[in-house]
């Protein structure tokens, strides 16, 4: 039997595969990781319980980031999967009847489009520089400019997401219709919650985005992961 181990950290994008594993009811183990406060030029993530150093972690995932999914096969094989799209795509394949990556080839392509854009353009080029500009430059004089660029891009992304939801440009999303959600729905929920880190009034400024996020958070497994990561629910009952 295949065994899965997810290396994750609280409040990060690794919440996405964690939510997906629970949503699809796939058995797994988790290893909680945390930053060690070191420079971004060196390994920074270590096990929260001290059982794994940052140097040891890069022997598992040479990139030293999360998420990392380790797949232990019944034949003794061991495969390491990294990058959010690859990790969630593999997890989805283990429960194909749930169609977390779309029910048709066209839907699948649009889920990939959403996830690729969110990971590559919004998270990497907006959220990350907006919150941690020191990851992108060692020049202290340049930090404000990097942060400002991230803030501008993040704001533009929130506007674009809300607009697409408002006009119905939603192929690739389940939207909770008949209880159906895709990976893209879950990923969008994370960005909604991260919007508050930028002091946005998400519910007021982006009502269509709010409606989707509320449907996603209504799922028990989503609430469970949010609280597990010591975060606040966006729509407490």
Coordinates of N, CA and C in Angstrom, one line a residue:
X1 N 0.8 -1.2 0.0 CA 0.0 0.0 0.0 C 0.9 1.3 0.0
X2 N 0.5 2.2 -0.8 CA 1.3 3.5 -0.9 C 1.1 4.3 0.4
X3 N 2.2 4.8 0.9 CA 2.1 5.7 2.1 C 2.5 7.1 1.7
X4 N 1.8 8.1 2.1 CA 2.0 9.5 1.8 C 2.5 10.3 3.0
X5 N 3.5 11.1 2.8 CA 3.9 12.0 3.9 C 4.0 13.4 3.3
X6 N 3.3 14.3 3.9 CA 3.3 15.7 3.5 C 4.1 16.6 4.4
X7 N 5.1 17.2 3.9 CA 5.8 18.2 4.7 C 5.2 19.6 4.4
X8 N 4.8 20.2 5.5 CA 3.9 21.4 5.4 C 4.4 22.4 6.5
X9 N 3.9 23.7 6.4 CA 4.1 24.7 7.4 C 2.9 25.5 7.6
X10 N 2.6 25.9 8.8 CA 1.4 26.7 9.1 C 1.2 27.9 8.2
X11 N 0.0 28.0 7.7 CA -0.3 29.3 7.0 C 0.2 29.4 5.6
X12 N 1.0 28.4 5.1 CA 1.7 28.5 3.8 C 0.8 27.9 2.7
X13 N 1.3 27.9 1.5 CA 0.6 27.3 0.4 C 0.4 25.7 0.6
X14 N 1.2 25.2 1.5 CA 1.1 23.7 1.8 C -0.3 23.4 2.4
X15 N -1.0 24.4 2.8 CA -2.4 24.2 3.2 C -3.2 23.6 2.1
X16 N -2.9 23.9 0.9 CA -3.7 23.4 -0.3 C -3.7 21.9 -0.4
X17 N -2.5 21.3 -0.5 CA -2.5 19.8 -0.5 C -3.0 19.2 0.8
X18 N -2.9 19.8 1.9 CA -3.4 19.3 3.2 C -4.9 19.3 3.1
X19 N -5.5 20.4 2.6 CA -7.0 20.4 2.4 C -7.4 19.3 1.5
X20 N -6.7 19.2 0.4 CA -7.1 18.3 -0.7 C -7.0 16.8 -0.2
X21 N -6.0 16.5 0.6 CA -5.9 15.1 1.1 C -7.1 14.8 2.0
X22 N -7.5 15.8 2.8 CA -8.6 15.6 3.7 C -9.9 15.5 3.0
X23 N -10.1 16.4 2.0 CA -11.3 16.5 1.2 C -11.5 15.2 0.4
X24 N -10.4 14.6 -0.1 CA -10.5 13.3 -0.8 C -10.4 12.1 0.1
X25 N -10.3 12.3 1.4 CA -10.2 11.3 2.4 C -9.1 10.3 2.1
X26 N -7.9 10.8 1.8 CA -6.7 10.0 1.5 C -5.9 9.9 2.7
X27 N -5.6 8.7 3.2 CA -4.7 8.6 4.4 C -3.3 9.2 4.1
X28 N -2.8 9.8 5.1 CA -1.5 10.5 5.0 C -0.9 10.8 6.4
X29 N 0.3 11.1 6.4 CA 1.0 11.7 7.6 C 1.5 13.1 7.2
X30 N 1.6 13.9 8.3 CA 2.1 15.2 8.1 C 3.4 15.5 8.9
X31 N 4.3 16.2 8.4 CA 5.5 16.7 9.2 C 5.4 18.2 9.2
X32 N 5.2 18.8 10.3 CA 5.1 20.2 10.4 C 6.5 20.8 10.4
X33 N 6.7 21.8 9.5 CA 8.0 22.5 9.3 C 7.8 24.0 9.8
X34 N 9.0 24.6 10.1 CA 9.0 26.0 10.6 C 10.3 26.6 10.1
X35 N 10.3 27.9 10.0 CA 11.5 28.7 9.6 C 12.4 28.8 10.8
X36 N 13.7 28.7 10.5 CA 14.7 28.8 11.5 C 15.3 30.2 11.7
X37 N 14.8 31.2 10.9 CA 15.2 32.5 11.1 C 16.5 32.9 10.4
X38 N 17.0 31.9 9.6 CA 18.3 32.1 8.9 C 18.1 32.9 7.6
X39 N 19.2 33.3 7.0 CA 19.1 34.0 5.7 C 18.5 33.2 4.6
X40 N 17.8 33.9 3.7 CA 17.2 33.2 2.6 C 18.1 32.5 1.6
X41 N 19.4 32.8 1.7 CA 20.4 32.2 0.9 C 20.8 30.8 1.4
X42 N 20.3 30.4 2.6 CA 20.7 29.1 3.1 C 19.4 28.4 3.5
X43 N 19.5 27.0 3.7 CA 18.3 26.3 4.1 C 17.6 26.9 5.4
X44 N 16.3 27.1 5.3 CA 15.6 27.7 6.4 C 14.6 26.9 7.1
X45 N 14.0 25.9 6.5 CA 12.9 25.1 7.0 C 13.5 23.9 7.8
X46 N 13.0 23.7 9.0 CA 13.3 22.6 9.8 C 12.0 22.1 10.5
X47 N 12.1 20.8 10.9 CA 10.9 20.2 11.6 C 10.6 21.0 12.8
X48 N 9.3 21.3 13.0 CA 8.8 22.1 14.2 C 9.1 21.4 15.5
X49 N 9.2 20.0 15.5 CA 9.5 19.3 16.7 C 11.0 19.1 16.9
X50 N 11.8 19.6 16.0 CA 13.3 19.5 16.1 C 13.9 18.2 15.6
X51 N 13.0 17.4 15.0 CA 13.5 16.1 14.6 C 14.2 16.1 13.3
X52 N 14.2 17.2 12.6 CA 14.8 17.3 11.2 C 15.4 18.7 11.1
X53 N 16.7 18.8 10.8 CA 17.3 20.1 10.6 C 17.1 20.6 9.2
X54 N 17.3 21.9 9.0 CA 17.2 22.5 7.7 C 18.1 21.8 6.7
X55 N 19.3 21.4 7.2 CA 20.3 20.7 6.3 C 19.8 19.4 5.9
X56 N 19.1 18.7 6.9 CA 18.6 17.4 6.6 C 17.4 17.5 5.6
X57 N 16.6 18.5 5.8 CA 15.4 18.7 4.9 C 15.8 18.8 3.5
X58 N 16.8 19.6 3.2 CA 17.2 19.7 1.8 C 17.7 18.4 1.1
X59 N 18.0 17.4 2.0 CA 18.3 16.1 1.4 C 17.0 15.4 1.0
X60 N 15.9 15.8 1.5 CA 14.6 15.3 1.1 C 14.1 16.1 -0.1
X61 N 14.0 17.4 0.0 CA 13.6 18.3 -1.0 C 14.8 19.3 -1.2
X62 N 15.5 19.2 -2.3 CA 16.7 20.0 -2.5 C 16.4 21.5 -2.6
X63 N 15.1 21.8 -2.8 CA 14.7 23.2 -2.9 C 14.5 23.8 -1.5
X64 N 14.3 23.0 -0.5 CA 14.2 23.4 0.9 C 12.9 24.2 1.2
X65 N 11.8 23.9 0.4 CA 10.6 24.6 0.6 C 9.4 23.6 0.8
X66 N 8.3 24.1 1.1 CA 7.1 23.3 1.2 C 6.1 23.8 0.1
X67 N 5.2 22.9 -0.4 CA 5.0 21.5 0.1 C 5.9 20.5 -0.5
X68 N 6.2 19.4 0.2 CA 6.9 18.3 -0.3 C 6.0 17.1 0.0
X69 N 5.8 16.2 -1.0 CA 5.0 15.0 -0.8 C 6.0 13.8 -1.1
X70 N 6.1 13.0 -0.1 CA 6.9 11.8 -0.2 C 6.0 10.6 -0.4
X71 N 6.2 9.9 -1.5 CA 5.3 8.7 -1.8 C 6.2 7.5 -1.6
X72 N 5.8 6.7 -0.6 CA 6.5 5.4 -0.3 C 5.6 4.3 -0.9
X73 N 6.2 3.6 -1.9 CA 5.4 2.5 -2.6 C 5.5 1.2 -1.8
X74 N 4.5 0.4 -2.1 CA 4.5 -0.9 -1.4 C 5.7 -1.8 -1.8
X75 N 6.3 -1.4 -3.0 CA 7.5 -2.2 -3.5 C 8.8 -1.7 -2.9
X76 N 8.7 -0.7 -2.0 CA 9.9 -0.1 -1.4 C 10.4 1.1 -2.1
X77 N 9.8 1.5 -3.2 CA 10.2 2.7 -3.9 C 9.8 3.9 -3.1
X78 N 10.6 5.0 -3.4 CA 10.3 6.3 -2.7 C 10.5 7.4 -3.7
X79 N 9.4 8.2 -3.8 CA 9.4 9.3 -4.8 C 9.1 10.6 -4.1
X80 N 9.8 11.6 -4.4 CA 9.6 12.9 -3.8 C 9.0 13.8 -4.9
X81 N 7.8 14.4 -4.5 CA 7.1 15.3 -5.4 C 7.1 16.7 -4.8
X82 N 7.5 17.7 -5.6 CA 7.5 19.1 -5.1 C 6.8 20.0 -6.1
X83 N 6.5 21.2 -5.7 CA 5.8 22.2 -6.5 C 4.3 21.9 -6.4
X84 N 3.6 23.0 -6.1 CA 2.1 22.9 -5.7 C 1.3 22.2 -6.8
X85 N 1.5 22.5 -8.0 CA 0.7 21.9 -9.1 C 1.0 20.4 -9.2
X86 N 2.2 20.0 -9.1 CA 2.6 18.6 -9.2 C 2.0 17.8 -8.1
X87 N 2.2 18.4 -6.9 CA 1.7 17.7 -5.6 C 0.2 17.5 -5.7
X88 N -0.5 18.6 -6.0 CA -2.0 18.5 -6.0 C -2.5 17.6 -7.1
X89 N -1.8 17.7 -8.3 CA -2.2 16.8 -9.4 C -2.1 15.3 -9.0
X90 N -1.0 15.0 -8.4 CA -0.8 13.6 -8.0 C -1.9 13.2 -7.0
X91 N -2.1 14.0 -6.0 CA -3.1 13.7 -5.0 C -4.5 13.5 -5.6
X92 N -4.8 14.4 -6.5 CA -6.1 14.3 -7.2 C -6.2 13.0 -8.0
X93 N -5.2 12.5 -8.5 CA -5.2 11.3 -9.3 C -5.5 10.0 -8.5
X94 N -5.3 10.1 -7.2 CA -5.5 9.0 -6.3 C -7.0 8.9 -6.0
X95 N -7.8 9.9 -6.3 CA -9.3 9.8 -6.1 C -9.9 10.4 -7.3
X96 N -9.7 9.8 -8.5 CA -10.1 10.3 -9.7 C -11.6 10.5 -9.8
X97 N -12.4 9.8 -9.1 CA -13.8 9.9 -9.1 C -14.3 11.2 -8.5
X98 N -13.5 11.9 -7.8 CA -13.9 13.2 -7.2 C -13.6 14.3 -8.1
X99 N -12.8 14.1 -9.2 CA -12.6 15.1 -10.2 C -12.0 16.4 -9.7
X100 N -11.1 16.4 -8.8 CA -10.6 17.6 -8.2 C -9.8 18.5 -9.2
X101 N -9.4 17.9 -10.3 CA -8.7 18.6 -11.4 C -9.6 18.7 -12.6
X102 N -10.9 18.7 -12.4 CA -11.9 18.8 -13.5 C -12.5 17.5 -14.0
X103 N -13.7 17.7 -14.5 CA -14.5 16.5 -15.0 C -14.3 16.2 -16.4
X104 N -13.8 17.1 -17.2 CA -13.6 17.0 -18.6 C -12.2 17.5 -19.0
X105 N -11.7 17.1 -20.2 CA -10.4 17.6 -20.6 C -10.3 19.2 -20.6
X106 N -11.4 19.8 -21.0 CA -11.4 21.3 -21.0 C -11.4 21.8 -19.6
X107 N -12.2 21.2 -18.7 CA -12.2 21.7 -17.3 C -10.8 21.5 -16.7
X108 N -10.2 20.3 -17.0 CA -8.9 20.0 -16.5 C -7.9 21.1 -16.9
X109 N -7.9 21.5 -18.1 CA -7.0 22.5 -18.6 C -7.2 23.9 -17.9
X110 N -8.5 24.2 -17.6 CA -8.8 25.4 -16.9 C -8.4 25.4 -15.4
X111 N -8.5 24.2 -14.8 CA -8.0 24.1 -13.4 C -6.5 24.3 -13.4
X112 N -5.8 23.7 -14.4 CA -4.4 23.9 -14.5 C -4.0 25.4 -14.7
X113 N -4.8 26.0 -15.5 CA -4.6 27.4 -15.8 C -4.7 28.3 -14.5
X114 N -5.8 28.0 -13.8 CA -6.0 28.8 -12.5 C -4.8 28.5 -11.6
X115 N -4.5 27.3 -11.4 CA -3.4 26.9 -10.4 C -2.1 27.5 -10.8
X116 N -1.8 27.4 -12.1 CA -0.5 27.9 -12.7 C -0.4 29.4 -12.5
X117 N -1.5 30.1 -12.8 CA -1.5 31.6 -12.6 C -1.3 32.0 -11.1
X118 N -2.1 31.3 -10.3 CA -2.0 31.6 -8.8 C -0.7 31.4 -8.3
X119 N -0.1 30.3 -8.6 CA 1.2 29.9 -8.1 C 2.4 30.7 -8.7
X120 N 2.4 30.8 -10.0 CA 3.5 31.5 -10.7 C 3.4 33.0 -10.8
X121 N 2.2 33.5 -10.9 CA 2.1 35.0 -11.0 C 1.7 35.7 -9.7
X122 N 0.7 35.1 -9.0 CA 0.2 35.8 -7.9 C 1.0 35.5 -6.6
X123 N 1.2 34.2 -6.3 CA 2.0 33.9 -5.1 C 3.5 34.3 -5.3
X124 N 4.1 33.9 -6.4 CA 5.5 34.2 -6.5 C 5.9 35.6 -6.8
X125 N 5.0 36.4 -7.5 CA 5.4 37.7 -8.0 C 4.6 38.8 -7.3
X126 N 3.6 38.5 -6.5 CA 2.8 39.5 -5.8 C 2.8 39.3 -4.3
X127 N 2.3 38.1 -3.8 CA 2.2 37.9 -2.4 C 3.6 37.8 -1.7
X128 N 4.5 37.0 -2.3 CA 5.8 36.9 -1.7 C 6.6 38.2 -1.6
X129 N 6.8 38.9 -2.7 CA 7.5 40.2 -2.5 C 6.8 41.2 -1.7
X130 N 5.4 41.1 -1.7 CA 4.7 42.1 -0.8 C 4.9 41.8 0.7
X131 N 5.0 40.6 1.0 CA 5.2 40.2 2.4 C 6.6 40.0 2.9
X132 N 7.4 39.5 2.0 CA 8.8 39.2 2.3 C 9.8 39.7 1.2
X133 N 9.9 41.0 1.0 CA 10.8 41.5 0.0 C 12.2 41.1 0.1
X134 N 12.6 40.8 1.4 CA 14.0 40.4 1.6 C 14.4 39.1 0.9
X135 N 13.4 38.4 0.4 CA 13.7 37.2 -0.3 C 14.1 37.5 -1.7
X136 N 14.0 38.7 -2.2 CA 14.2 39.1 -3.6 C 15.4 40.1 -3.7
X137 N 15.9 40.6 -2.7 CA 17.0 41.5 -2.8 C 17.8 41.6 -1.4
X138 N 19.1 41.7 -1.5 CA 19.9 41.9 -0.3 C 20.2 43.3 -0.1
X139 N 19.7 44.2 -0.9 CA 19.9 45.6 -0.9 C 18.8 46.3 0.0
X140 N 19.1 46.7 1.2 CA 18.1 47.3 2.0 C 17.4 48.5 1.4
X141 N 18.2 49.2 0.6 CA 17.6 50.4 -0.1 C 16.5 50.0 -1.1
X142 N 16.7 48.8 -1.6 CA 15.7 48.3 -2.6 C 14.5 47.6 -2.1
X143 N 14.5 47.4 -0.8 CA 13.3 46.6 -0.2 C 12.0 47.3 -0.4
X144 N 11.9 48.6 -0.1 CA 10.6 49.3 -0.3 C 10.0 49.2 -1.7
X145 N 10.9 49.3 -2.7 CA 10.5 49.2 -4.1 C 10.0 47.8 -4.4
X146 N 10.7 46.8 -3.9 CA 10.2 45.4 -4.1 C 8.9 45.2 -3.5
X147 N 8.7 45.7 -2.2 CA 7.5 45.5 -1.5 C 6.3 46.2 -2.2
X148 N 6.6 47.4 -2.7 CA 5.5 48.2 -3.4 C 5.1 47.5 -4.6
X149 N 6.0 46.9 -5.4 CA 5.7 46.2 -6.6 C 4.8 45.0 -6.3
X150 N 5.1 44.3 -5.2 CA 4.3 43.2 -4.7 C 2.9 43.6 -4.3
X151 N 2.8 44.7 -3.6 CA 1.5 45.2 -3.2 C 0.6 45.6 -4.4
X152 N 1.2 46.3 -5.4 CA 0.5 46.6 -6.6 C 0.0 45.4 -7.3
X153 N 0.8 44.4 -7.5 CA 0.5 43.2 -8.2 C -0.6 42.4 -7.4
X154 N -0.5 42.4 -6.1 CA -1.5 41.7 -5.3 C -2.9 42.4 -5.4
X155 N -2.9 43.7 -5.4 CA -4.2 44.4 -5.5 C -4.8 44.1 -6.9
X156 N -4.0 44.1 -7.9 CA -4.5 43.9 -9.3 C -5.0 42.5 -9.4
X157 N -4.3 41.5 -8.7 CA -4.8 40.1 -8.8 C -6.1 40.0 -8.1
X158 N -6.3 40.6 -6.9 CA -7.6 40.5 -6.2 C -8.7 41.1 -7.1
X159 N -8.5 42.2 -7.7 CA -9.5 42.8 -8.6 C -9.8 41.9 -9.7
X160 N -8.8 41.3 -10.3 CA -9.0 40.4 -11.5 C -9.8 39.1 -11.1
X161 N -9.5 38.6 -9.9 CA -10.2 37.4 -9.5 C -11.6 37.7 -9.2
X162 N -11.9 38.8 -8.5 CA -13.3 39.2 -8.2 C -14.1 39.4 -9.5
X163 N -13.4 40.1 -10.5 CA -14.1 40.4 -11.8 C -14.4 39.1 -12.5
X164 N -13.5 38.1 -12.6 CA -13.7 36.9 -13.3 C -14.9 36.1 -12.6
X165 N -14.9 36.1 -11.3 CA -16.0 35.4 -10.6 C -17.4 36.2 -10.8
X166 N -17.3 37.5 -10.9 CA -18.5 38.3 -11.0 C -19.2 38.1 -12.4
X167 N -18.3 38.0 -13.4 CA -18.9 37.9 -14.8 C -19.1 36.4 -15.2
X168 N -18.7 35.5 -14.4 CA -19.0 34.1 -14.7 C -17.9 33.4 -15.5
X169 N -16.7 34.0 -15.5 CA -15.5 33.4 -16.2 C -14.9 32.4 -15.3
X170 N -15.6 31.3 -15.0 CA -15.3 30.4 -13.9 C -15.0 29.0 -14.3
X171 N -14.9 28.7 -15.6 CA -14.6 27.3 -16.0 C -13.3 26.8 -15.3
X172 N -13.4 25.7 -14.7 CA -12.3 25.2 -13.9 C -12.5 25.3 -12.4
X173 N -13.6 26.0 -12.1 CA -14.0 26.1 -10.7 C -15.3 25.3 -10.4
X174 N -15.4 24.7 -9.3 CA -16.6 23.9 -9.0 C -17.7 24.8 -8.3
X175 N -17.2 25.9 -7.6 CA -18.0 26.9 -7.0 C -19.0 26.3 -6.0
X176 N -18.8 25.0 -5.6 CA -19.7 24.4 -4.6 C -21.0 24.0 -5.2
X177 N -21.2 24.0 -6.5 CA -22.5 23.6 -7.1 C -22.6 22.1 -7.0
X178 N -23.7 21.7 -6.4 CA -24.0 20.3 -6.1 C -22.8 19.7 -5.2
X179 N -22.2 20.6 -4.4 CA -21.2 20.1 -3.5 C -19.8 19.9 -4.2
X180 N -19.7 20.3 -5.4 CA -18.4 20.1 -6.2 C -17.4 21.2 -6.1
X181 N -16.2 20.9 -5.7 CA -15.1 21.9 -5.7 C -13.9 21.3 -6.4
X182 N -13.1 22.2 -7.0 CA -11.8 21.8 -7.6 C -10.7 22.3 -6.8
X183 N -9.5 21.9 -7.1 CA -8.3 22.4 -6.5 C -8.2 23.9 -6.6
X184 N -8.6 24.5 -7.7 CA -8.6 25.9 -7.9 C -9.5 26.6 -6.9
X185 N -10.6 26.1 -6.6 CA -11.5 26.7 -5.6 C -10.8 26.8 -4.2
X186 N -10.1 25.7 -3.9 CA -9.4 25.7 -2.6 C -8.2 26.7 -2.6
X187 N -7.5 26.7 -3.7 CA -6.4 27.6 -3.8 C -6.8 29.1 -3.7
X188 N -7.9 29.4 -4.4 CA -8.5 30.8 -4.3 C -8.9 31.1 -2.9
X189 N -9.4 30.2 -2.1 CA -9.7 30.4 -0.7 C -8.5 30.9 0.1
X190 N -7.4 30.2 -0.2 CA -6.2 30.6 0.5 C -5.8 32.1 0.2
X191 N -5.9 32.5 -1.1 CA -5.6 33.9 -1.4 C -6.6 34.8 -0.8
X192 N -7.9 34.4 -0.7 CA -8.8 35.3 0.0 C -8.4 35.5 1.4
X193 N -8.0 34.5 2.1 CA -7.6 34.6 3.5 C -6.3 35.4 3.6
X194 N -5.4 35.2 2.7 CA -4.1 36.0 2.7 C -4.3 37.5 2.4
X195 N -5.4 37.8 1.7 CA -5.7 39.2 1.4 C -5.8 40.1 2.7
X196 N -6.2 39.5 3.8 CA -6.2 40.2 5.0 C -4.9 40.6 5.6
X197 N -3.8 39.8 5.2 CA -2.5 40.2 5.6 C -2.0 41.5 4.9
X198 N -2.7 41.9 3.9 CA -2.4 43.2 3.2 C -3.4 44.3 3.7
X199 N -4.2 44.0 4.7 CA -5.1 44.9 5.3 C -6.3 45.2 4.3
X200 N -6.6 44.3 3.4 CA -7.7 44.5 2.5 C -9.0 44.2 3.3
X201 N -10.0 44.9 3.0 CA -11.4 44.5 3.5 C -12.0 43.6 2.5
X202 N -11.6 42.3 2.5 CA -11.9 41.4 1.5 C -13.4 41.3 1.2
X203 N -14.2 41.2 2.3 CA -15.6 41.0 2.2 C -16.3 42.2 1.6
X204 N -15.8 43.4 1.8 CA -16.5 44.6 1.3 C -16.0 44.9 -0.1
X205 N -14.7 44.7 -0.3 CA -14.1 45.1 -1.6 C -14.3 44.1 -2.7
X206 N -14.4 42.8 -2.4 CA -14.5 41.8 -3.4 C -15.6 40.8 -3.1
X207 N -16.8 41.2 -3.3 CA -18.0 40.4 -2.9 C -18.1 39.1 -3.6
X208 N -17.8 39.0 -4.9 CA -17.9 37.8 -5.6 C -16.9 36.8 -5.0
X209 N -15.7 37.3 -4.8 CA -14.6 36.5 -4.2 C -15.0 36.0 -2.8
X210 N -15.7 36.9 -2.0 CA -16.2 36.5 -0.7 C -17.2 35.4 -0.8
X211 N -18.1 35.4 -1.7 CA -19.1 34.4 -1.8 C -18.5 33.0 -2.1
X212 N -17.5 32.9 -2.9 CA -16.8 31.7 -3.2 C -16.0 31.2 -1.9
X213 N -15.3 32.1 -1.3 CA -14.5 31.8 -0.1 C -15.4 31.2 1.0
X214 N -16.6 31.8 1.2 CA -17.5 31.4 2.2 C -18.0 30.0 2.0
X215 N -18.3 29.7 0.7 CA -18.7 28.3 0.4 C -17.6 27.3 0.7
X216 N -16.4 27.7 0.3 CA -15.2 26.7 0.6 C -15.0 26.5 2.1
X217 N -15.1 27.6 2.8 CA -14.8 27.5 4.3 C -15.9 26.7 5.0
X218 N -17.1 26.7 4.4 CA -18.2 25.9 5.0 C -17.9 24.4 5.1
X219 N -16.9 24.0 4.3 CA -16.6 22.5 4.4 C -15.8 22.3 5.7
X220 N -16.2 21.2 6.3 CA -15.6 20.8 7.6 C -14.1 20.6 7.5
X221 N -13.6 20.0 6.4 CA -12.2 19.8 6.2 C -11.4 21.0 6.1
X222 N -12.0 22.1 5.5 CA -11.3 23.3 5.3 C -11.2 24.0 6.7
X223 N -12.3 24.0 7.5 CA -12.2 24.6 8.8 C -11.1 23.8 9.6
X224 N -11.1 22.5 9.5 CA -10.2 21.7 10.3 C -8.7 22.1 10.0
X225 N -8.4 22.3 8.7 CA -7.0 22.7 8.3 C -6.7 24.1 8.8
X226 N -7.6 25.0 8.6 CA -7.4 26.4 9.0 C -7.1 26.4 10.5
X227 N -7.9 25.8 11.3 CA -7.7 25.8 12.8 C -6.4 25.0 13.2
X228 N -6.1 23.9 12.4 CA -4.9 23.2 12.7 C -3.7 24.0 12.5
X229 N -3.8 25.0 11.5 CA -2.6 25.9 11.3 C -2.7 27.1 12.1
X230 N -3.5 27.1 13.2 CA -3.6 28.2 14.1 C -4.0 29.5 13.5
X231 N -4.9 29.4 12.5 CA -5.4 30.6 11.8 C -6.8 30.9 12.2
X232 N -7.3 32.0 11.9 CA -8.7 32.4 12.2 C -9.5 32.1 11.0
X233 N -10.7 31.6 11.2 CA -11.7 31.4 10.2 C -12.2 32.8 9.6
X234 N -12.4 32.9 8.3 CA -12.9 34.1 7.7 C -14.3 34.3 8.0
X235 N -15.1 33.2 8.2 CA -16.5 33.3 8.3 C -16.9 32.5 9.6
X236 N -16.5 32.9 10.8 CA -16.9 32.2 12.0 C -18.4 32.1 12.2
X237 N -18.9 31.0 12.6 CA -20.3 30.9 12.8 C -20.8 31.6 14.1

